[in-house]
mmCIF file of C-alpha atoms in Angstrom:
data_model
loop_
_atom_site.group_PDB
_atom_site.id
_atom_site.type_symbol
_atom_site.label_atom_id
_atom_site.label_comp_id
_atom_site.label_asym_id
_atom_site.label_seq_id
_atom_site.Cartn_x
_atom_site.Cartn_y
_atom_site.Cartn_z
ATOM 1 C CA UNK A 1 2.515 36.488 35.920
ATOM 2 C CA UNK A 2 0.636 33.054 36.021
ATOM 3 C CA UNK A 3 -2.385 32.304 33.852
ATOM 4 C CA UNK A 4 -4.436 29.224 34.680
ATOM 5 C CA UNK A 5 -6.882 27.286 32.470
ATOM 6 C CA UNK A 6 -10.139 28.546 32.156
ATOM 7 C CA UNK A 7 -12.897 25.989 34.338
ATOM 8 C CA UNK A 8 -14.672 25.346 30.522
ATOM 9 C CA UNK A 9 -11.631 24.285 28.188
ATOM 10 C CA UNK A 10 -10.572 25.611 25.314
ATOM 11 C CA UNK A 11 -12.153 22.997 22.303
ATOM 12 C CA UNK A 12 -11.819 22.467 18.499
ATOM 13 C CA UNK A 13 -15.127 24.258 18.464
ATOM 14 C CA UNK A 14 -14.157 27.256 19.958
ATOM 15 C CA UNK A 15 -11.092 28.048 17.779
ATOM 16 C CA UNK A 16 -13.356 26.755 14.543
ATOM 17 C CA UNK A 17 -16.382 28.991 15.411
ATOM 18 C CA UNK A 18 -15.565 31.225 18.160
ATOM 19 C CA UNK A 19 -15.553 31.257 21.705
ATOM 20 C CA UNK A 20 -19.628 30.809 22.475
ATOM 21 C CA UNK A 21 -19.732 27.784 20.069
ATOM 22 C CA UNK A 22 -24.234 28.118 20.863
ATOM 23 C CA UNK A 23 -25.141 28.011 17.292
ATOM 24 C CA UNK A 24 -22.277 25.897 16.275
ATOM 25 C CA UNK A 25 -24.955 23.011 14.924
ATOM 26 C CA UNK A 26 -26.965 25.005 13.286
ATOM 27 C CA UNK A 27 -24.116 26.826 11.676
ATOM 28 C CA UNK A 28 -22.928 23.194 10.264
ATOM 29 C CA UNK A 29 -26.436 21.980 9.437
ATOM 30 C CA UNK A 30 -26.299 25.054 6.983
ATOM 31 C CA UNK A 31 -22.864 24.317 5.445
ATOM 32 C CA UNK A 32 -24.092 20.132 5.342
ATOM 33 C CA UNK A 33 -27.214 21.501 3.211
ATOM 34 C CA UNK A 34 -25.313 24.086 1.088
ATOM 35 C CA UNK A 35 -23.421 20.736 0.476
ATOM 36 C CA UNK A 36 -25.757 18.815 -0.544
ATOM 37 C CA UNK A 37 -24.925 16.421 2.018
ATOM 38 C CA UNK A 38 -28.224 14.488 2.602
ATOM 39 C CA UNK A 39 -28.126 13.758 -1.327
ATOM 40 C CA UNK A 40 -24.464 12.781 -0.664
ATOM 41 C CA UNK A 41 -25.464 9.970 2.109
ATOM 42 C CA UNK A 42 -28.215 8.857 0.843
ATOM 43 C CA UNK A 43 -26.705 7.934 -2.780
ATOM 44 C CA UNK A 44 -30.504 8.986 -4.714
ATOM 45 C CA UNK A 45 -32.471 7.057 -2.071
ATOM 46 C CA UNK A 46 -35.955 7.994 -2.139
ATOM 47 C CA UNK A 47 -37.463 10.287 1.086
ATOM 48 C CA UNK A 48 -34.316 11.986 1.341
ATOM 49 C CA UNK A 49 -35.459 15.467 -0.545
ATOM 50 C CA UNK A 50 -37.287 18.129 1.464
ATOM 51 C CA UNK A 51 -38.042 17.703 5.841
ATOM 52 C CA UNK A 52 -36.242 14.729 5.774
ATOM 53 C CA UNK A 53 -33.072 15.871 3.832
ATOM 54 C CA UNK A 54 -32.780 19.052 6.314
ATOM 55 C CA UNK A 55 -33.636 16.643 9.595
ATOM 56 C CA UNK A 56 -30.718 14.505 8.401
ATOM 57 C CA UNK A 57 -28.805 17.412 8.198
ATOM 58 C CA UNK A 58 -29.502 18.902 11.250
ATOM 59 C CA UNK A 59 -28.694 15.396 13.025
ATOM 60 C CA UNK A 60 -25.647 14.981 11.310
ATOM 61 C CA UNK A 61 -24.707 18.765 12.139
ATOM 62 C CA UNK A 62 -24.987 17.446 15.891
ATOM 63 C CA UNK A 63 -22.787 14.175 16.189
ATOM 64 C CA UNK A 64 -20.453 16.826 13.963
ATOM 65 C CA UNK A 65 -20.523 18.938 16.470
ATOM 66 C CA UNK A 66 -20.098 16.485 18.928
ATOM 67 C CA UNK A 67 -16.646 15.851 17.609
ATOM 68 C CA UNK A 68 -15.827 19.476 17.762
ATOM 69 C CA UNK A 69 -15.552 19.242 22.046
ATOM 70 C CA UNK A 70 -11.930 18.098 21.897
ATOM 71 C CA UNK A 71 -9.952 19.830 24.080
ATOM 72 C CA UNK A 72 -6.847 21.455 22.202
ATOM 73 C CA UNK A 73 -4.756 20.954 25.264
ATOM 74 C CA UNK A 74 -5.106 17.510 25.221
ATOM 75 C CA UNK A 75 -4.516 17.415 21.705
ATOM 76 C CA UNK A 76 -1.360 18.961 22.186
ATOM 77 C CA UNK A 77 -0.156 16.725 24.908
ATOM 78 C CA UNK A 78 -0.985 13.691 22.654
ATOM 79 C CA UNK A 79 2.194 15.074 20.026
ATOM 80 C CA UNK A 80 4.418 16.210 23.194
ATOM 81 C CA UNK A 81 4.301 12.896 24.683
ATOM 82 C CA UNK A 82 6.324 11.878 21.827
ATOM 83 C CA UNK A 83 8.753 14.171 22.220
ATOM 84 C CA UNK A 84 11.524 12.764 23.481
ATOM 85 C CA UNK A 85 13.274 15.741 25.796
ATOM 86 C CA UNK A 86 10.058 15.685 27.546
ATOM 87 C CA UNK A 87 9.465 12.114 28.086
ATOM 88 C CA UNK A 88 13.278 11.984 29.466
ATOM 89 C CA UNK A 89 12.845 14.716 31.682
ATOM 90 C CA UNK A 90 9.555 12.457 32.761
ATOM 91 C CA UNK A 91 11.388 9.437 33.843
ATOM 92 C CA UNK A 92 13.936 11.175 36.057
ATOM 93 C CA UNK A 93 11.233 13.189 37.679
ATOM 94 C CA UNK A 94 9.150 10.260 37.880
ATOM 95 C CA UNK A 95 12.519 8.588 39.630
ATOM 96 C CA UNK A 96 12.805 11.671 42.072
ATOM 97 C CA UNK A 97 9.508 12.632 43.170
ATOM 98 C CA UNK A 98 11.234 15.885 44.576
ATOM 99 C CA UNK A 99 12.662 17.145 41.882
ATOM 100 C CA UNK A 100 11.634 19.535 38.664
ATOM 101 C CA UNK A 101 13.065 20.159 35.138
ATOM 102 C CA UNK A 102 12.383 22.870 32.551
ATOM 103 C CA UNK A 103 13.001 21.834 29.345
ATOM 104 C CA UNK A 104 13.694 24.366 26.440
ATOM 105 C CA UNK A 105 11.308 23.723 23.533
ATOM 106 C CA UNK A 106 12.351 25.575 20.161
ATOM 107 C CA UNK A 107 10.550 25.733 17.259
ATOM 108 C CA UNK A 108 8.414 22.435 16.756
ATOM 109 C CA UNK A 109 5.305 21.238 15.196
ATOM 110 C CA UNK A 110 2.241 19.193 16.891
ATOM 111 C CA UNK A 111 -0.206 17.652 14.231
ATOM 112 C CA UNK A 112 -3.484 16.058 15.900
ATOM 113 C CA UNK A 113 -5.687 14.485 13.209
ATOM 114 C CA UNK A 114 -9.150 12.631 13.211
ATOM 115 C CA UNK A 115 -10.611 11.297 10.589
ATOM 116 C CA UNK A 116 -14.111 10.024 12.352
ATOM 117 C CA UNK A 117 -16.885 8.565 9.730
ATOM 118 C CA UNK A 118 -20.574 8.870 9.876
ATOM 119 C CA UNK A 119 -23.344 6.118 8.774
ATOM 120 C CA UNK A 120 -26.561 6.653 7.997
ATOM 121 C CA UNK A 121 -28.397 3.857 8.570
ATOM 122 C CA UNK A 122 -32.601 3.485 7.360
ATOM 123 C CA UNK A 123 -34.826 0.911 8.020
ATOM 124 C CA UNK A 124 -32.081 -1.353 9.124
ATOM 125 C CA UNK A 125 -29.741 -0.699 5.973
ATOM 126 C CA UNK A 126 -26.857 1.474 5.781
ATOM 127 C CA UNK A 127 -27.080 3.862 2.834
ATOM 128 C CA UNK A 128 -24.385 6.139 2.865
ATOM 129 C CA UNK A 129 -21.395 7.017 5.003
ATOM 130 C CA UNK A 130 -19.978 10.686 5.595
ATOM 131 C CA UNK A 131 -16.315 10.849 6.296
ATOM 132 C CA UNK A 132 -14.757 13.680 8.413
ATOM 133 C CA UNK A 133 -11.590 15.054 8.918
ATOM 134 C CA UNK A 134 -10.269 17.284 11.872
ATOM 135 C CA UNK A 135 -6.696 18.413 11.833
ATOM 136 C CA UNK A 136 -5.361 20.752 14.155
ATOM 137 C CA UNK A 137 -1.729 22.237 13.938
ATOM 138 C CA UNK A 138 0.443 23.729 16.819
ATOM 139 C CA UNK A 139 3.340 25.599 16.071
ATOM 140 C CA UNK A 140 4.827 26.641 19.126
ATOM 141 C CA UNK A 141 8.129 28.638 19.147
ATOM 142 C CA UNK A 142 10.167 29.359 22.834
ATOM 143 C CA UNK A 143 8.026 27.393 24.909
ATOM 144 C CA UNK A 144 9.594 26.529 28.437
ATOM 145 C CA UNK A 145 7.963 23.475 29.752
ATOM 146 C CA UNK A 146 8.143 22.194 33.329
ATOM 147 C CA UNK A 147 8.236 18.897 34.152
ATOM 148 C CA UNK A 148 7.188 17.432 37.814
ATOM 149 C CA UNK A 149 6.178 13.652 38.732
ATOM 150 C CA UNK A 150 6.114 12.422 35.374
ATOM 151 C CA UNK A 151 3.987 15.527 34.223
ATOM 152 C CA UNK A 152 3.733 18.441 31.997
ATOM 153 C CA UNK A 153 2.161 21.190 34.767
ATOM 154 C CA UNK A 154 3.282 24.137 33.292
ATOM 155 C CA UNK A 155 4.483 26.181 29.761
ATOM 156 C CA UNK A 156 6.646 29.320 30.339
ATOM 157 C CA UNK A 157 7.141 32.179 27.527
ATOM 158 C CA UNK A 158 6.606 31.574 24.042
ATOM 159 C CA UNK A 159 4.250 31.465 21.729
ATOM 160 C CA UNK A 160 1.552 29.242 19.275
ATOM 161 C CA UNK A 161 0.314 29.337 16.677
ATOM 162 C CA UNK A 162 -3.308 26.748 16.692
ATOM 163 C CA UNK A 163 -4.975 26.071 13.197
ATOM 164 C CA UNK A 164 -7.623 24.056 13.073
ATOM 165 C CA UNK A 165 -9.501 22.665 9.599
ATOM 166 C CA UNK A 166 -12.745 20.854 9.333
ATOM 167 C CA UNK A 167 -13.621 19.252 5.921
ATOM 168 C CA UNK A 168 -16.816 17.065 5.794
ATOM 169 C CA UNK A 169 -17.177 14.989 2.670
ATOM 170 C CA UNK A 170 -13.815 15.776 1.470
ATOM 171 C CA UNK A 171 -14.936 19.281 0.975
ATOM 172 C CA UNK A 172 -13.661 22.308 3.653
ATOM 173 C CA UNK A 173 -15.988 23.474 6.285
ATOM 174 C CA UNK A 174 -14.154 25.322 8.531
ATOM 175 C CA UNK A 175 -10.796 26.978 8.979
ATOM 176 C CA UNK A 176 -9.160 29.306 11.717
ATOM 177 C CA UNK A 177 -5.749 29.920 13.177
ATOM 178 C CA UNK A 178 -5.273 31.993 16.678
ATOM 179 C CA UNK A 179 -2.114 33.002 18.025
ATOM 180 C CA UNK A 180 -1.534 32.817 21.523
ATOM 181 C CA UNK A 181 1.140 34.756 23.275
ATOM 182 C CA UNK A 182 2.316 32.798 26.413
ATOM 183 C CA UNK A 183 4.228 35.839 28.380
ATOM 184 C CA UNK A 184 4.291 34.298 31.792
ATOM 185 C CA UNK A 185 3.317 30.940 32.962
ATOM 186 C CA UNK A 186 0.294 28.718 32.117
ATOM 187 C CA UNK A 187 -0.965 26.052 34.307
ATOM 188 C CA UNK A 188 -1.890 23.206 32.624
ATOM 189 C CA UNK A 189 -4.614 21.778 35.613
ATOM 190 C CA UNK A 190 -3.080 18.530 36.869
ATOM 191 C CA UNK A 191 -1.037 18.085 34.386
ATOM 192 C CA UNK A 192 -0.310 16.520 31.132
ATOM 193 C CA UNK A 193 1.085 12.715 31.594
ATOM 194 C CA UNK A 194 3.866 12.125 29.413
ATOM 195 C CA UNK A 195 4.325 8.330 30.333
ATOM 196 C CA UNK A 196 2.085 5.430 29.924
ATOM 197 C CA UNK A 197 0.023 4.544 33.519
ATOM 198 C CA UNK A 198 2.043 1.687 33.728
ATOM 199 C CA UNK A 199 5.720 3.817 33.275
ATOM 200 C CA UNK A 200 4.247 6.373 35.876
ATOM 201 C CA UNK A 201 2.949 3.638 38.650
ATOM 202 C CA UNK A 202 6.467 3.725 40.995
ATOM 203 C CA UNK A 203 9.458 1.881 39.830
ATOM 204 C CA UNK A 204 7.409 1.870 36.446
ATOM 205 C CA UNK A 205 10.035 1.683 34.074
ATOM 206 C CA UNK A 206 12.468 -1.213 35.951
ATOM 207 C CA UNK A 207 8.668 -2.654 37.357
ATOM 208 C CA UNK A 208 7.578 -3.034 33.618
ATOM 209 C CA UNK A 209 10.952 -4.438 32.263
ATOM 210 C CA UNK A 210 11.087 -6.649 35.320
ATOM 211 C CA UNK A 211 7.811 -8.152 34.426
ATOM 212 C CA UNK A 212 9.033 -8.812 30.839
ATOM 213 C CA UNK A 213 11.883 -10.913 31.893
ATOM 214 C CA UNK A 214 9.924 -12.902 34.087
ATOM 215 C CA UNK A 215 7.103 -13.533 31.548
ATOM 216 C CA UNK A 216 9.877 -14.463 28.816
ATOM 217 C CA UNK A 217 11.353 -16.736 31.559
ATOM 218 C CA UNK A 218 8.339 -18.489 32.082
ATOM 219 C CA UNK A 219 7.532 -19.355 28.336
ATOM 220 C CA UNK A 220 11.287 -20.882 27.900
ATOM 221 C CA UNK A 221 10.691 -22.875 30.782
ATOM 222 C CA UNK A 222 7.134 -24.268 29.379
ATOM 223 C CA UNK A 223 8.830 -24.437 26.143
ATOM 224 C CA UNK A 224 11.732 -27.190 27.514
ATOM 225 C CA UNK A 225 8.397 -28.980 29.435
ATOM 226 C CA UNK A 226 8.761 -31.831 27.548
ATOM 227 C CA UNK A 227 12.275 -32.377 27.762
ATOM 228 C CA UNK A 228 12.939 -32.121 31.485
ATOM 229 C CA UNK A 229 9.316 -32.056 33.797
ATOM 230 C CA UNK A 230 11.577 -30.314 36.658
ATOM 231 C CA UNK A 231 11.527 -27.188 34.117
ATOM 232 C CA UNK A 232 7.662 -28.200 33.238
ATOM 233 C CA UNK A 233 6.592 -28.005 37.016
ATOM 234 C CA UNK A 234 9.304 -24.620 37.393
ATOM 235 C CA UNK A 235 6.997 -22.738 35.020
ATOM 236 C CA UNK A 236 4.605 -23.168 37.143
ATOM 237 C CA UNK A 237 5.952 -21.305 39.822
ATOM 238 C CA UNK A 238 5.356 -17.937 40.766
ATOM 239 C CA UNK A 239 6.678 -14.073 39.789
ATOM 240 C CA UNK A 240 8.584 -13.783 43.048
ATOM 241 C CA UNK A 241 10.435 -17.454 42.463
ATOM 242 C CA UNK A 242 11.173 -16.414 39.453
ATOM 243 C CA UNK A 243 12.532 -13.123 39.786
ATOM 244 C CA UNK A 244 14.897 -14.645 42.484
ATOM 245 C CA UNK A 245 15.958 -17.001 40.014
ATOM 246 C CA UNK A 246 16.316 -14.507 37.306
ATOM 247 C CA UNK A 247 18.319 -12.144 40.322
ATOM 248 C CA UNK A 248 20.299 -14.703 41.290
ATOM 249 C CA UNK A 249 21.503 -15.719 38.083
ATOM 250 C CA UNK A 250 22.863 -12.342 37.355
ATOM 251 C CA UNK A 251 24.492 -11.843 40.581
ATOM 252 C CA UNK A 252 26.217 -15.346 39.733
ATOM 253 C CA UNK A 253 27.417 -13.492 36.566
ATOM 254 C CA UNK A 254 28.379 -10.556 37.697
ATOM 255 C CA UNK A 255 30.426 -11.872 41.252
ATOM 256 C CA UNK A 256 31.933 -14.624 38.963
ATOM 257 C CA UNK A 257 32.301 -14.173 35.900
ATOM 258 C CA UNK A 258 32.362 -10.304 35.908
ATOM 259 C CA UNK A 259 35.643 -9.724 36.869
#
């Protein structure tokens, strides 16, 4: 059996409020006013009571909710690209475009957290500042990923756990876990990139280390500038001269000294 994504993905909001997420603002502007939140930003500032209390709350309740789009997907693939099976698996796909790998995932633990801040700003001067904090744990169990190209394009078997917390002001909002059952295969769209852009451009690994060695090349040659101008005017040169310097070096290492 093969499930694919749903076209809208799944988001924070969804697993926080349920899968429609309409009223999800107006829901929060209720829990911001239950809160006392408007009082909270505005530290006693005058104008804040009444209408304008409830429009700051409603305005807050919408950059809140704002937030609240993440996709849980991507928040997922933010803690596997970390993991260090998975990136490994990467590179030697990345190397052989042709081949796959399915790496076993036991039990493991992805944290995402966001701690994003609000200020409210009136006539010009900031007043207050509303802190927020998003957290959303994965614990998966079984999982079978697949690795092609660099990529994360599919989870086999399994299961997760997702739990998601929203605390405004310091002070809970929202909590919810959902367990998802993963009995076939689920395809993550194009994939989840496990490497940097740079590690996943071709050669990316030996490209990026290449380009290291050349720049550190370059700076010992400026460096010895004023001692010898040959070395000045060599730093000058090109990548490519350099790396043939660089290459030829080691070959003169290797053919005669490396026996």
């Amino acid at each position: 059996m093969s499930t694919t994504l749903p076209a809208e993905p799944t988001t924070v909001r969804a697993l926080l409020f349920g899968e429609e997420g309409e009223n999800t603002a107006e829901t929060l502007a209720s829990c911001l006013h239950e809160r006392g939140v408007a009082e909270t930003l505005s530290r006693g500032t005058r104008g804040m009571a009444g209408s304008a209390g409830q429009a700051v709350e409603r305005e807050v309740a919408t950059v809140v909710d704002g937030f609240l789009a993440m996709d849980l997907i991507d928040l997922a693939g933010a803690g596997w690209r970390k993991h260090s099976s998975l990136r490994d698996a990467a590179r030697r796909t990345r190397d052989a475009p042709e081949s796959e790998e399915l790496v076993a995932l036991a039990s493991h633990h992805v944290t995402s957290t966001h701690r994003p801040c609000l200020d409210l700003i009136l006539d010009g001067a900031k007043v207050g500042t509303l802190d927020l904090a998003i957290t959303i744990d994965f614990d998966l169990e079984g999982l079978l990923a697949l690795i092609r190209r660099g990529r994360l394009v599919s989870l086999q078997g399994g299961r997760c756990t997702v739990t998601g917390t929203l605390a405004i002001a310091e002070k809970p909002v929202a909590q919810r876990s959902r367990r998802l059952d993963l009995p076939g295969m689920l395809q993550l769209r194009s994939g989840i990139p496990l490497l940097s852009a740079e590690e996943l451009a071709p050669g990316g690994g030996a490209a990026a280390e290449r380009t290291a060695e050349v720049t550190g090349f370059r700076m010992w040659l400026a460096s010895r500038a004023g001692e010898n101008e040959a070395l000045g005017d060599l730093a000058r040169a090109d990548d490519d001269t350099l790396s043939g310097l660089l290459t030829a070096r080691e070959q003169y290492w290797v053919e005669g000294h490396g026996r």
